[in-house]
Structure formats: structure tokens, C-alpha cells
Tab-separated table of C-alpha atoms and ligand atoms in Angstrom:
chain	number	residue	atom	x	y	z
G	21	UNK	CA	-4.703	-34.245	21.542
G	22	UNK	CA	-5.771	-33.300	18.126
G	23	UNK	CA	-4.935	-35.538	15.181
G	24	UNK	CA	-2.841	-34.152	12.406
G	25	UNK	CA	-5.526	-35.095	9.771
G	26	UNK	CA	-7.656	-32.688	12.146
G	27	UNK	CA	-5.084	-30.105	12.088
G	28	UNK	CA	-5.080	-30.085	8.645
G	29	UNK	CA	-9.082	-29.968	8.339
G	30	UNK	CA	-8.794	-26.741	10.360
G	31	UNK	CA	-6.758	-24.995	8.825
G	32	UNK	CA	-8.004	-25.744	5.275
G	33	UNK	CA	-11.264	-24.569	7.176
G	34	UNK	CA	-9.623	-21.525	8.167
G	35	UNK	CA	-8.283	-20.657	4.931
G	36	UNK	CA	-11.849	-21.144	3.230
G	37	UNK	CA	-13.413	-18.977	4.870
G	38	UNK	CA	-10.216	-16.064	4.659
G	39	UNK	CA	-10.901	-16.835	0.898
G	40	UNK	CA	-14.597	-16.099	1.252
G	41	UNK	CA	-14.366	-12.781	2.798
G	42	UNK	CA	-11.411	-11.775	0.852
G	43	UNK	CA	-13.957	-12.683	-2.054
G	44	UNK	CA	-16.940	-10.642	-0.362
G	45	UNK	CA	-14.679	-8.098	-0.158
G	46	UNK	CA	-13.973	-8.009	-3.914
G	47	UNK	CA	-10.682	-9.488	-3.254
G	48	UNK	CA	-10.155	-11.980	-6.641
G	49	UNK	CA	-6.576	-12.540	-6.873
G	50	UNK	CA	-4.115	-13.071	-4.352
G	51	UNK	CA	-0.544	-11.846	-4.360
G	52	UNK	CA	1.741	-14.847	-4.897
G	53	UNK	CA	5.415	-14.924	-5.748
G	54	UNK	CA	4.689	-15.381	-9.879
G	55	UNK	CA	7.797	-16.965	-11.842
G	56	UNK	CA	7.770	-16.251	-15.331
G	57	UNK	CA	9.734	-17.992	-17.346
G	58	UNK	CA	12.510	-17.052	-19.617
G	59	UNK	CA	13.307	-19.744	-21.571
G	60	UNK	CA	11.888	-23.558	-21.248
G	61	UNK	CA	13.053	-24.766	-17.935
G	62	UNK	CA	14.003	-21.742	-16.247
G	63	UNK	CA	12.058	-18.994	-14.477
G	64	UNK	CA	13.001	-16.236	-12.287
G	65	UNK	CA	10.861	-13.835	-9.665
G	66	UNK	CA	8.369	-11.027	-11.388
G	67	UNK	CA	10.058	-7.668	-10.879
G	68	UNK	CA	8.178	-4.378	-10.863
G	69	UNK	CA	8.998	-3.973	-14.535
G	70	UNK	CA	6.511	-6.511	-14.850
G	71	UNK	CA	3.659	-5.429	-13.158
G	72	UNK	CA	3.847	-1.806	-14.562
G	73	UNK	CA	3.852	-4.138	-18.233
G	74	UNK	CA	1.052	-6.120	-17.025
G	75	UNK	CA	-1.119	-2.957	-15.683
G	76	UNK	CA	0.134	-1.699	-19.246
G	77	UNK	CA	-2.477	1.635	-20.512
G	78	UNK	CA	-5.202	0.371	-17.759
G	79	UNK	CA	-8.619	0.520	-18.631
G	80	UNK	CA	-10.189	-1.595	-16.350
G	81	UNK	CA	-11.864	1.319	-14.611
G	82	UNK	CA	-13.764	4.396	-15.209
G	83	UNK	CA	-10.754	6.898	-14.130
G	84	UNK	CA	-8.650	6.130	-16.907
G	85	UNK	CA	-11.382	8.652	-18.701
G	86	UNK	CA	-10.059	11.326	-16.510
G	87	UNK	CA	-6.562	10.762	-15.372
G	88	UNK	CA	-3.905	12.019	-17.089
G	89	UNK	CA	-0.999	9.222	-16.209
G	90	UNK	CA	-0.803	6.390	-14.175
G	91	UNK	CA	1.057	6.926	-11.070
G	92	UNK	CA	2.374	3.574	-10.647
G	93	UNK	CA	4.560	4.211	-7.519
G	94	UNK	CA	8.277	4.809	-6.999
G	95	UNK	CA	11.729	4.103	-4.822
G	96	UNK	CA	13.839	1.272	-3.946
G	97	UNK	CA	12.589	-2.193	-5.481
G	98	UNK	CA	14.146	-3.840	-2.044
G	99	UNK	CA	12.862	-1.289	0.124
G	100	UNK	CA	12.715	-2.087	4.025
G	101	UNK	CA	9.894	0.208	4.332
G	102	UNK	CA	6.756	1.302	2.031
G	103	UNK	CA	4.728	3.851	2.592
G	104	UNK	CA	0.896	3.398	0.915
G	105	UNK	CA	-0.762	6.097	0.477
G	106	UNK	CA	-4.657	6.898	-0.498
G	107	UNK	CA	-4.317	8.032	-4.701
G	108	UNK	CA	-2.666	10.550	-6.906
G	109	UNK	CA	-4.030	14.569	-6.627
G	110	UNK	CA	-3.539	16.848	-9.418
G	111	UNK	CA	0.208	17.267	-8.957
G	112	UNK	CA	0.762	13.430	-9.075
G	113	UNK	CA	-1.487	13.330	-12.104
G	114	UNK	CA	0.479	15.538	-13.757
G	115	UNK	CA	4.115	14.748	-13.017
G	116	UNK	CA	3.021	10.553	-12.871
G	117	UNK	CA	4.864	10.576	-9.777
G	118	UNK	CA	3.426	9.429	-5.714
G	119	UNK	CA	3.319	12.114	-3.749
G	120	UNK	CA	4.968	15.274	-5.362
G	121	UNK	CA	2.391	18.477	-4.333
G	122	UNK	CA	2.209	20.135	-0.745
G	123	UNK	CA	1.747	16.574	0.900
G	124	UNK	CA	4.288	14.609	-0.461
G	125	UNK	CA	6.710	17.688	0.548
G	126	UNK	CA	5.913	17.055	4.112
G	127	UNK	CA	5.947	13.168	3.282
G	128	UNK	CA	9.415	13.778	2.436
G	129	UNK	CA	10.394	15.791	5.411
G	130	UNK	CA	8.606	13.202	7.059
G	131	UNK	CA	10.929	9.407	5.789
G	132	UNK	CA	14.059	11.694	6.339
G	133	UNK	CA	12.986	12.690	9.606
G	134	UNK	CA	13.996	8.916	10.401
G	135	UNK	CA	17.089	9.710	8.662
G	136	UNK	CA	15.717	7.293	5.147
G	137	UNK	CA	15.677	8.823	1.657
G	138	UNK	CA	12.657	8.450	-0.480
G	139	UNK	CA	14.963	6.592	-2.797
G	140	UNK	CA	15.158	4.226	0.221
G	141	UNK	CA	11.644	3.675	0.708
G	142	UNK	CA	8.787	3.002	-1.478
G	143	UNK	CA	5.639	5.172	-2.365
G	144	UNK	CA	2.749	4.033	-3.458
G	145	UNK	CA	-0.953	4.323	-3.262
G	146	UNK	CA	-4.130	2.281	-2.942
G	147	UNK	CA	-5.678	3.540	-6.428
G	148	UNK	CA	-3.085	4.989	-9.231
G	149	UNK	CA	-5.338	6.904	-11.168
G	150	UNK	CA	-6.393	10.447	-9.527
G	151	UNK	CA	-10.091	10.664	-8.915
G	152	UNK	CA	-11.921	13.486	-10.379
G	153	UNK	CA	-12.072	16.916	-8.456
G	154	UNK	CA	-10.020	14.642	-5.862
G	155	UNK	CA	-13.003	12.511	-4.516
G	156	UNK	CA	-12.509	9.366	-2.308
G	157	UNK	CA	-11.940	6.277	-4.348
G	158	UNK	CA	-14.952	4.218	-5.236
G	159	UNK	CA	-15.408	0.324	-4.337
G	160	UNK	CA	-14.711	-0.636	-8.214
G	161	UNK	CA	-11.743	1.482	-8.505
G	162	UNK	CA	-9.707	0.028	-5.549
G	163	UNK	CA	-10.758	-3.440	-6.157
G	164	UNK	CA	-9.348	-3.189	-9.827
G	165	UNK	CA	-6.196	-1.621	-8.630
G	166	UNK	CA	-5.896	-4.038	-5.528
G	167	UNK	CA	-4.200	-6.873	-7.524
G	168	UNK	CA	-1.512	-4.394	-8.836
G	169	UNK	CA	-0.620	-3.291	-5.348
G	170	UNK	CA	-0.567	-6.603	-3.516
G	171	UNK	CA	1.898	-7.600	-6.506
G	172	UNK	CA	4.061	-4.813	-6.031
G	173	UNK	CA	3.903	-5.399	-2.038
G	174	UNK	CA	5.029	-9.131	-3.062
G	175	UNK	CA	7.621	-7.973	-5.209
G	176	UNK	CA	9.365	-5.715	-2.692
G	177	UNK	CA	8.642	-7.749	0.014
G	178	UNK	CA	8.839	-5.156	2.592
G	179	UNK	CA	9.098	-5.789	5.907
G	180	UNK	CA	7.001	-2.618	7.320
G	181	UNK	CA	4.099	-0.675	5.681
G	182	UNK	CA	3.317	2.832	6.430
G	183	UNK	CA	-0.133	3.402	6.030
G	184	UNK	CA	-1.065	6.778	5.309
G	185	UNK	CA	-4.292	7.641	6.512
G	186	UNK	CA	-7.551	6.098	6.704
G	187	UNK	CA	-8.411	4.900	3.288
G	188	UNK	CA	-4.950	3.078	3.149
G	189	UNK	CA	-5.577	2.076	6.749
G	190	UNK	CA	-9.110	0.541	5.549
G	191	UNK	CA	-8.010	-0.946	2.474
G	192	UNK	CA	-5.186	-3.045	3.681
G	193	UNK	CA	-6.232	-3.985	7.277
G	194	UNK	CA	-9.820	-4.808	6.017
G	195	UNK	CA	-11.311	-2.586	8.863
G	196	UNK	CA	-13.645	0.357	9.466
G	197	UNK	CA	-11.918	1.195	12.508
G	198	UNK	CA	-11.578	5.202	12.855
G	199	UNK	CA	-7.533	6.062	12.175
G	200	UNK	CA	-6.913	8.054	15.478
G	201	UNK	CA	-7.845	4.387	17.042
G	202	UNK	CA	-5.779	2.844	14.453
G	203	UNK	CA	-2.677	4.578	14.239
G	204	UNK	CA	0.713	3.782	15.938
G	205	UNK	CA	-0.204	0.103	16.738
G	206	UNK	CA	1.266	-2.840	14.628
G	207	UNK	CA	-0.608	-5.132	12.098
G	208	UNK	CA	-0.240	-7.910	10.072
G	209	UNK	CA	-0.968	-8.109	6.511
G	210	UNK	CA	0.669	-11.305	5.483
G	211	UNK	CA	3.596	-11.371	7.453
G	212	UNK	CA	4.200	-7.505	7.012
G	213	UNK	CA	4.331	-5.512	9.893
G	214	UNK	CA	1.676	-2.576	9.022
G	215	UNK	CA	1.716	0.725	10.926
G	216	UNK	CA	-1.297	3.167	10.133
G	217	UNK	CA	-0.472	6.776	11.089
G	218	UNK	CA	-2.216	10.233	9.586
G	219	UNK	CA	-2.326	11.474	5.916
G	220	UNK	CA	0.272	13.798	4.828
G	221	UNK	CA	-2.933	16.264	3.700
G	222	UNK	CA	-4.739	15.577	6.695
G	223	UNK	CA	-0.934	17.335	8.707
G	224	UNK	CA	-1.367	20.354	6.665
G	225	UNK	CA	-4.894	21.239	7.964
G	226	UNK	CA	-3.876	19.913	11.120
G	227	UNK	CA	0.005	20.382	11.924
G	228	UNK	CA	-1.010	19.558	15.963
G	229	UNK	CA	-1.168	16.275	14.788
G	230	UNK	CA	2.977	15.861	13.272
G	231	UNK	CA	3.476	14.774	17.114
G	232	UNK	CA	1.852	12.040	16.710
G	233	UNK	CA	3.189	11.333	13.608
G	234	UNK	CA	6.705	11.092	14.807
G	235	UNK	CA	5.529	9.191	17.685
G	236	UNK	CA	4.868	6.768	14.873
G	237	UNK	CA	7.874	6.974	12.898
G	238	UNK	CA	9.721	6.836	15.800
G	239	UNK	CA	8.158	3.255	16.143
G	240	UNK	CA	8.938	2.299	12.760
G	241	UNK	CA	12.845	3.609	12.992
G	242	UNK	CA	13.113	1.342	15.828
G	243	UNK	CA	11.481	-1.762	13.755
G	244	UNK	CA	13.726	-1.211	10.627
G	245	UNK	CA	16.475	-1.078	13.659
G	246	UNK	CA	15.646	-4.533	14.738
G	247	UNK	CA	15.191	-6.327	11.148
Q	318	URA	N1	-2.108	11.960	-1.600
Q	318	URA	C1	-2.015	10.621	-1.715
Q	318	URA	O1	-2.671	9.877	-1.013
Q	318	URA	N2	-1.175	10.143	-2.629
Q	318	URA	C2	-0.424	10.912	-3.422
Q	318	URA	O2	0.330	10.373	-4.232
Q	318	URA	C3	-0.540	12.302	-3.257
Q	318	URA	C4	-1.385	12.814	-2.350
């Protein structure tokens, strides 16, 4: 039988090394459930007010040269559900809004196809500034934005994540894992159940795949069902 003190030395061991490849990976900061406080000797939970404050005008990559607003993310700060997405396109750029062009129409047809609202759910995306001429996010980019999602994720406290597509898949699940071997089964990202399933975009090029789709939000409808 193990000892407790040798319990304890594994699991600090454990948690080391998570911390070391979270760090390899770029990851600095860790969500955590921040109190801020109000007045001396009382504090209450951060609220998404507070992030979008804290991200404030960001600069802390090179898109903020090209973006025209920050798409923070939108919908129900208690949301059951979230849905992550990969970053904003011209539409979102323009409107500051997750999800708003041809894609986010079928996103929507896609939450009330499970009979939600997207005032229900939450949107939001790995990077919030829209890449130039649409290009996949670079390294820098989603590693400064990271900390800003994983706070909003800890704010909400969802209990299921959508993931839409593979750079969303990727970035949360810490895998390179191809998202037609990804999608429809269940993760864990810190106690959050995480379901990867196809991009929006990726439907409109290929609407053969919306079956699988609602294979997977057919899942997902029966999770909320059991929370
Ligand atoms: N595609 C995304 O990944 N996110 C948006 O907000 C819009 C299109």
C-alpha cells in the first residue's frame, strides 16, 4: 500500500510535469477562479466585464495592426454550453461580433437545431482578432489570446464545449490528432466535457458532412439533458 506522503509526491510529480508542457506549449497562465476585491475584506468572482477590461485595446500581438475590433465573444454568462470557434472573418471584424457571416448563419441553425438559442449558449473563438486575408492563426497570436479564453471558460464555467473544427480542436485538447478522428467523442479539459465536431465554413464547402454534425449535437443535447 502506498503511503500518503507518497501519494502526495506523485501527484505534485504529476502536476510538474502538466506545468512543464503546458509551459512548452506557451501556456503561462492558468485559468483560476480570480477574486477581486471590492472593498478591504470583501471580494467577489471576476465576471466577463472584467476580462473584456483587462484585455482592454489589446496590443499584445501583431493583429491588432490589422483588425478592425476585437471580437471578444458573446451569449449567456451562465451558459450550459460554449461553442469555441477558430477566429473572427471579415464579417466578425466588422460587426465585433462571433460568428455573424455565412458560417455563423449555419452555426445558428445549427444550436437551435438542439432546440438552444444563441443567447443560451456562448460563442467564442480561440484568437479574437481576424487574421489578415483570413490566414490560420500563428503560434504567438493564440498563445497571447489563450489566457483571455481560459478566463472566460472559468468565468462561465460551462459544463460542455463545442469545439468547432480543428484549430479549436488543437488548441484546447493539446493534440494534432486529424478532426474527422476527433470529432463526436468526449474530452476533458479541466473538468469540462469537450466535444470537437466540424467548422461551420468547413459545412458550407462540404454540406455531406451536417450528418455528422447532428450526430454530434445530438450527443451534446443528450449531455445538457443529463446535467
Ligand atoms: N469562423 C470562426 O471560426 N469564428 C467566427 O467568429 C467566424 C467564422
Amino acid at each position: 500500500m502506498e503511503s500518503m506522503d507518497q501519494k502526495i509526491d506523485e501527484m505534485i510529480a504529476d502536476l510538474k510535469s502538466y506545468l512543464e508542457y503546458l509551459k512548452g506549449m506557451g501556456i503561462v497562465s492558468l485559468p483560476a477562479y480570480e477574486m477581486k476585491a471590492d472593498e478591504p475584506g470583501q471580494s467577489t468572482m471576476i465576471t466577463l466585464e472584467d476580462v473584456r477590461k483587462e484585455l482592454g485595446d489589446c496590443k499584445r500581438c501583431k493583429l491588432h495592426r490589422t483588425r478592425k475590433t476585437i471580437v471578444f465573444g458573446e451569449g449567456n454568462e451562465k451558459a450550459t454550453l460554449m461553442f469555441i470557434g477558430e477566429g473572427p472573418g471579415y464579417d466578425e471584424d466588422v460587426q465585433g461580433r462571433p460568428f455573424v457571416g455565412k458560417a455563423g448563419q449555419l452555426l445558428t441553425k445549427i444550436i437551435q437545431s438542439i432546440n438552444l438559442s444563441r443567447e443560451e449558449v456562448y460563442i467564442a473563438n480561440i484568437i479574437k482578432c481576424r487574421p489578415p486575408q483570413n490566414r490560420n492563426p500563428e503560434p504567438d497570436e493564440i498563445q497571447n489570446c489563450h489566457p483571455f479564453l481560459m478566463k472566460q471558460i472559468s468565468v462561465i464555467q460551462p459544463k460542455i464545449i463545442c469545439a468547432l473544427g480543428t484549430f479549436s480542436a488543437h488548441t484546447l485538447l493539446k493534440t494534432d490528432a486529424k478532426i474527422t478522428a476527433l470529432r463526436g467523442k468526449l474530452y476533458n479539459l479541466e473538468g469540462i466535457k469537450v466535444i470537437p465536431t466540424y467548422h461551420p465554413a468547413f459545412l458550407l464547402r462540404n454540406p455531406e458532412k451536417k450528418r455528422e454534425v447532428w450526430e454530434d449535437m445530438k450527443k451534446i443535447a443528450e449531455l445538457i439533458q443529463t446535467q
